[in-house]
PDB file of C-alpha atoms in Angstrom:
ATOM      1  CA  UNK A   1       6.510  30.862 -17.653  1.00  0.00           C
ATOM      2  CA  UNK A   2       5.844  27.168 -17.735  1.00  0.00           C
ATOM      3  CA  UNK A   3       5.243  25.435 -14.486  1.00  0.00           C
ATOM      4  CA  UNK A   4       7.241  21.992 -13.657  1.00  0.00           C
ATOM      5  CA  UNK A   5       6.047  19.494 -11.181  1.00  0.00           C
ATOM      6  CA  UNK A   6       8.657  20.554  -8.893  1.00  0.00           C
ATOM      7  CA  UNK A   7       7.412  24.007  -8.656  1.00  0.00           C
ATOM      8  CA  UNK A   8       4.065  22.753  -7.395  1.00  0.00           C
ATOM      9  CA  UNK A   9       3.666  24.120  -3.777  1.00  0.00           C
ATOM     10  CA  UNK A  10       4.589  21.491  -1.328  1.00  0.00           C
ATOM     11  CA  UNK A  11       2.168  22.760   1.295  1.00  0.00           C
ATOM     12  CA  UNK A  12      -1.064  21.783  -0.998  1.00  0.00           C
ATOM     13  CA  UNK A  13       0.438  18.394  -1.700  1.00  0.00           C
ATOM     14  CA  UNK A  14       0.555  15.175   0.188  1.00  0.00           C
ATOM     15  CA  UNK A  15       2.505  12.265  -0.732  1.00  0.00           C
ATOM     16  CA  UNK A  16       3.016   8.533  -0.090  1.00  0.00           C
ATOM     17  CA  UNK A  17       5.975   6.866  -1.621  1.00  0.00           C
ATOM     18  CA  UNK A  18       6.661   3.151  -0.865  1.00  0.00           C
ATOM     19  CA  UNK A  19       8.156  -0.034  -1.765  1.00  0.00           C
ATOM     20  CA  UNK A  20       5.264  -2.695  -2.714  1.00  0.00           C
ATOM     21  CA  UNK A  21       6.247  -6.083  -2.466  1.00  0.00           C
ATOM     22  CA  UNK A  22       4.349  -7.250  -5.625  1.00  0.00           C
ATOM     23  CA  UNK A  23       5.134  -7.177  -9.515  1.00  0.00           C
ATOM     24  CA  UNK A  24       4.400  -3.664 -11.084  1.00  0.00           C
ATOM     25  CA  UNK A  25       1.788  -5.162 -13.563  1.00  0.00           C
ATOM     26  CA  UNK A  26      -0.334  -6.374 -10.549  1.00  0.00           C
ATOM     27  CA  UNK A  27      -0.112  -3.272  -8.882  1.00  0.00           C
ATOM     28  CA  UNK A  28      -1.146  -1.475 -11.734  1.00  0.00           C
ATOM     29  CA  UNK A  29      -4.113  -4.366 -12.343  1.00  0.00           C
ATOM     30  CA  UNK A  30      -5.314  -3.707  -8.625  1.00  0.00           C
ATOM     31  CA  UNK A  31      -5.815   0.289  -9.492  1.00  0.00           C
ATOM     32  CA  UNK A  32      -7.171  -0.483 -12.953  1.00  0.00           C
ATOM     33  CA  UNK A  33      -9.546  -3.435 -12.467  1.00  0.00           C
ATOM     34  CA  UNK A  34     -12.868  -2.423 -10.483  1.00  0.00           C
ATOM     35  CA  UNK A  35     -13.234  -5.982  -9.111  1.00  0.00           C
ATOM     36  CA  UNK A  36      -9.829  -5.525  -7.288  1.00  0.00           C
ATOM     37  CA  UNK A  37     -10.308  -2.028  -6.091  1.00  0.00           C
ATOM     38  CA  UNK A  38     -12.986  -2.822  -4.214  1.00  0.00           C
ATOM     39  CA  UNK A  39     -11.046  -5.423  -2.296  1.00  0.00           C
ATOM     40  CA  UNK A  40      -8.283  -2.806  -1.209  1.00  0.00           C
ATOM     41  CA  UNK A  41      -9.236   0.890  -1.712  1.00  0.00           C
ATOM     42  CA  UNK A  42     -10.561   1.879   1.607  1.00  0.00           C
ATOM     43  CA  UNK A  43      -9.369   0.899   4.993  1.00  0.00           C
ATOM     44  CA  UNK A  44     -11.429  -0.925   7.328  1.00  0.00           C
ATOM     45  CA  UNK A  45     -13.728   0.080   8.906  1.00  0.00           C
ATOM     46  CA  UNK A  46     -14.553   1.664   5.922  1.00  0.00           C
ATOM     47  CA  UNK A  47     -15.899  -0.386   2.928  1.00  0.00           C
ATOM     48  CA  UNK A  48     -15.676   0.001  -0.975  1.00  0.00           C
ATOM     49  CA  UNK A  49     -19.118  -0.659  -2.213  1.00  0.00           C
ATOM     50  CA  UNK A  50     -18.445  -0.338  -5.823  1.00  0.00           C
ATOM     51  CA  UNK A  51     -16.305   1.093  -8.706  1.00  0.00           C
ATOM     52  CA  UNK A  52     -16.831   1.643 -12.359  1.00  0.00           C
ATOM     53  CA  UNK A  53     -13.803   2.610 -14.097  1.00  0.00           C
ATOM     54  CA  UNK A  54     -12.886   3.804 -17.801  1.00  0.00           C
ATOM     55  CA  UNK A  55      -9.252   3.824 -17.561  1.00  0.00           C
ATOM     56  CA  UNK A  56      -8.476   6.368 -20.448  1.00  0.00           C
ATOM     57  CA  UNK A  57      -7.578   9.706 -20.661  1.00  0.00           C
ATOM     58  CA  UNK A  58     -10.876  11.683 -20.355  1.00  0.00           C
ATOM     59  CA  UNK A  59     -12.375   8.561 -19.262  1.00  0.00           C
ATOM     60  CA  UNK A  60     -14.836   8.503 -16.277  1.00  0.00           C
ATOM     61  CA  UNK A  61     -14.491   6.932 -12.736  1.00  0.00           C
ATOM     62  CA  UNK A  62     -16.999   6.275  -9.587  1.00  0.00           C
ATOM     63  CA  UNK A  63     -15.881   4.683  -6.587  1.00  0.00           C
ATOM     64  CA  UNK A  64     -18.476   4.423  -3.915  1.00  0.00           C
ATOM     65  CA  UNK A  65     -17.009   4.416  -0.209  1.00  0.00           C
ATOM     66  CA  UNK A  66     -19.227   3.097   2.564  1.00  0.00           C
ATOM     67  CA  UNK A  67     -18.797   4.636   5.953  1.00  0.00           C
ATOM     68  CA  UNK A  68     -18.657   2.446   9.122  1.00  0.00           C
ATOM     69  CA  UNK A  69     -22.415   4.019   9.793  1.00  0.00           C
ATOM     70  CA  UNK A  70     -23.477   2.868   6.478  1.00  0.00           C
ATOM     71  CA  UNK A  71     -23.450   6.371   5.005  1.00  0.00           C
ATOM     72  CA  UNK A  72     -22.361   6.187   1.096  1.00  0.00           C
ATOM     73  CA  UNK A  73     -19.977   8.379  -0.338  1.00  0.00           C
ATOM     74  CA  UNK A  74     -19.744   8.735  -3.883  1.00  0.00           C
ATOM     75  CA  UNK A  75     -16.610   9.891  -5.540  1.00  0.00           C
ATOM     76  CA  UNK A  76     -16.700  10.765  -9.171  1.00  0.00           C
ATOM     77  CA  UNK A  77     -13.574  11.852 -11.461  1.00  0.00           C
ATOM     78  CA  UNK A  78     -11.816  11.594 -14.560  1.00  0.00           C
ATOM     79  CA  UNK A  79      -8.755  10.329 -15.800  1.00  0.00           C
ATOM     80  CA  UNK A  80      -6.465  13.160 -17.161  1.00  0.00           C
ATOM     81  CA  UNK A  81      -3.505  10.706 -18.092  1.00  0.00           C
ATOM     82  CA  UNK A  82      -3.055   7.042 -18.339  1.00  0.00           C
ATOM     83  CA  UNK A  83       0.536   5.622 -19.297  1.00  0.00           C
ATOM     84  CA  UNK A  84       0.067   2.009 -19.328  1.00  0.00           C
ATOM     85  CA  UNK A  85       1.715  -0.011 -16.373  1.00  0.00           C
ATOM     86  CA  UNK A  86       3.606   3.588 -15.177  1.00  0.00           C
ATOM     87  CA  UNK A  87       1.335   6.389 -14.585  1.00  0.00           C
ATOM     88  CA  UNK A  88      -2.606   7.035 -13.684  1.00  0.00           C
ATOM     89  CA  UNK A  89      -3.446  11.047 -12.997  1.00  0.00           C
ATOM     90  CA  UNK A  90      -7.026  11.253 -12.301  1.00  0.00           C
ATOM     91  CA  UNK A  91      -9.182  14.374 -10.761  1.00  0.00           C
ATOM     92  CA  UNK A  92     -12.321  14.726  -9.088  1.00  0.00           C
ATOM     93  CA  UNK A  93     -12.421  18.353 -10.791  1.00  0.00           C
ATOM     94  CA  UNK A  94     -14.742  16.765 -13.188  1.00  0.00           C
ATOM     95  CA  UNK A  95     -17.194  14.076 -13.228  1.00  0.00           C
ATOM     96  CA  UNK A  96     -18.255  12.155 -16.347  1.00  0.00           C
ATOM     97  CA  UNK A  97     -18.046  13.873 -19.445  1.00  0.00           C
ATOM     98  CA  UNK A  98     -15.993  16.622 -18.662  1.00  0.00           C
ATOM     99  CA  UNK A  99     -18.672  18.148 -15.991  1.00  0.00           C
ATOM    100  CA  UNK A 100     -17.531  20.278 -13.547  1.00  0.00           C
ATOM    101  CA  UNK A 101     -17.689  19.052 -10.029  1.00  0.00           C
ATOM    102  CA  UNK A 102     -19.487  21.287  -7.288  1.00  0.00           C
ATOM    103  CA  UNK A 103     -16.157  21.375  -5.312  1.00  0.00           C
ATOM    104  CA  UNK A 104     -13.049  19.993  -6.907  1.00  0.00           C
ATOM    105  CA  UNK A 105     -10.808  18.874  -3.838  1.00  0.00           C
ATOM    106  CA  UNK A 106      -8.059  16.919  -5.413  1.00  0.00           C
ATOM    107  CA  UNK A 107      -5.948  15.791  -8.371  1.00  0.00           C
ATOM    108  CA  UNK A 108      -3.911  11.919  -7.741  1.00  0.00           C
ATOM    109  CA  UNK A 109      -0.661  11.434  -9.745  1.00  0.00           C
ATOM    110  CA  UNK A 110       0.379   7.614  -9.075  1.00  0.00           C
ATOM    111  CA  UNK A 111       3.240   6.299 -10.535  1.00  0.00           C
ATOM    112  CA  UNK A 112       4.441   2.631 -10.455  1.00  0.00           C
ATOM    113  CA  UNK A 113       8.470   1.712 -11.435  1.00  0.00           C
ATOM    114  CA  UNK A 114       9.917  -1.703 -11.055  1.00  0.00           C
ATOM    115  CA  UNK A 115      12.127  -1.942  -8.224  1.00  0.00           C
ATOM    116  CA  UNK A 116      13.751  -5.472  -7.465  1.00  0.00           C
ATOM    117  CA  UNK A 117      11.248  -7.881  -7.186  1.00  0.00           C
ATOM    118  CA  UNK A 118       8.724  -5.487  -6.573  1.00  0.00           C
ATOM    119  CA  UNK A 119       7.359  -1.806  -7.208  1.00  0.00           C
ATOM    120  CA  UNK A 120       8.216   1.447  -6.588  1.00  0.00           C
ATOM    121  CA  UNK A 121       4.781   3.036  -5.763  1.00  0.00           C
ATOM    122  CA  UNK A 122       4.392   7.062  -5.379  1.00  0.00           C
ATOM    123  CA  UNK A 123       0.988   8.521  -4.859  1.00  0.00           C
ATOM    124  CA  UNK A 124       0.930  12.288  -4.946  1.00  0.00           C
ATOM    125  CA  UNK A 125      -2.021  14.023  -4.292  1.00  0.00           C
ATOM    126  CA  UNK A 126      -2.359  17.660  -5.205  1.00  0.00           C
ATOM    127  CA  UNK A 127      -4.960  19.880  -3.602  1.00  0.00           C
ATOM    128  CA  UNK A 128      -7.061  23.277  -4.770  1.00  0.00           C
ATOM    129  CA  UNK A 129      -5.884  24.812  -1.614  1.00  0.00           C
ATOM    130  CA  UNK A 130      -3.683  24.888   1.293  1.00  0.00           C
ATOM    131  CA  UNK A 131      -7.105  24.446   3.330  1.00  0.00           C
ATOM    132  CA  UNK A 132      -7.897  21.195   1.268  1.00  0.00           C
ATOM    133  CA  UNK A 133      -4.321  19.741   1.946  1.00  0.00           C
ATOM    134  CA  UNK A 134      -4.744  20.503   5.894  1.00  0.00           C
ATOM    135  CA  UNK A 135      -7.910  18.771   5.679  1.00  0.00           C
ATOM    136  CA  UNK A 136      -7.116  15.804   3.626  1.00  0.00           C
ATOM    137  CA  UNK A 137      -4.255  15.083   6.468  1.00  0.00           C
ATOM    138  CA  UNK A 138      -6.372  15.986   9.329  1.00  0.00           C
ATOM    139  CA  UNK A 139      -8.515  13.390   7.827  1.00  0.00           C
ATOM    140  CA  UNK A 140      -6.050  10.604   8.369  1.00  0.00           C
ATOM    141  CA  UNK A 141      -4.483  10.636   4.733  1.00  0.00           C
ATOM    142  CA  UNK A 142      -1.311   9.393   5.583  1.00  0.00           C
ATOM    143  CA  UNK A 143      -2.607   6.700   7.829  1.00  0.00           C
ATOM    144  CA  UNK A 144      -5.733   5.663   5.626  1.00  0.00           C
ATOM    145  CA  UNK A 145      -3.532   5.829   2.608  1.00  0.00           C
ATOM    146  CA  UNK A 146      -0.591   3.806   4.064  1.00  0.00           C
ATOM    147  CA  UNK A 147      -3.416   1.158   5.479  1.00  0.00           C
ATOM    148  CA  UNK A 148      -4.906   0.848   2.095  1.00  0.00           C
ATOM    149  CA  UNK A 149      -1.426   0.692   0.364  1.00  0.00           C
ATOM    150  CA  UNK A 150      -1.002  -2.159   2.936  1.00  0.00           C
ATOM    151  CA  UNK A 151      -4.186  -3.781   1.582  1.00  0.00           C
ATOM    152  CA  UNK A 152      -3.226  -2.974  -2.023  1.00  0.00           C
ATOM    153  CA  UNK A 153       0.261  -4.840  -1.628  1.00  0.00           C
ATOM    154  CA  UNK A 154      -1.398  -7.635  -0.278  1.00  0.00           C
ATOM    155  CA  UNK A 155      -4.011  -7.904  -2.755  1.00  0.00           C
ATOM    156  CA  UNK A 156      -1.398  -7.863  -5.517  1.00  0.00           C
ATOM    157  CA  UNK A 157       0.627 -10.590  -3.870  1.00  0.00           C
ATOM    158  CA  UNK A 158      -2.235 -12.618  -3.630  1.00  0.00           C
ATOM    159  CA  UNK A 159      -2.506 -12.347  -7.610  1.00  0.00           C
ATOM    160  CA  UNK A 160       0.908 -13.578  -7.800  1.00  0.00           C
ATOM    161  CA  UNK A 161       0.240 -16.546  -5.961  1.00  0.00           C
ATOM    162  CA  UNK A 162      -2.699 -17.637  -7.900  1.00  0.00           C
ATOM    163  CA  UNK A 163      -0.678 -17.008 -11.003  1.00  0.00           C
TER     164      UNK A 163
END
């Protein structure tokens, strides 16, 4: 029996589904260009210190976040699927060169679709356990990812203004 995406247990999934008032190609660029990602990825007062990305299936990424107290949080991962301009799937279950991580936490599925003059942006985060999902929600998933999406929109709009 094959499991479809609709069969995934809802209690292990968190979702942001929003209209972003910027063209899809610019929203995509913000997710795939490390210089842009550091501008919007973490909601203040947190910061994104650095990002490196090999955006292809099997490519690795490393995003280093900094807490307000100055503590660094490296987040290594691997891209599982890349559909140019439409879909990014990544996980922290592996680090560079497909080495298993110590404690897998999530898989992110991002989709980007044209909607009017903007983009339908959907971020689905699937967790390894119900406990991980609850912990992510308690850490402020909706607020944090919501603020980051606001920042993503502003960054993408600034690219459009520069064009």
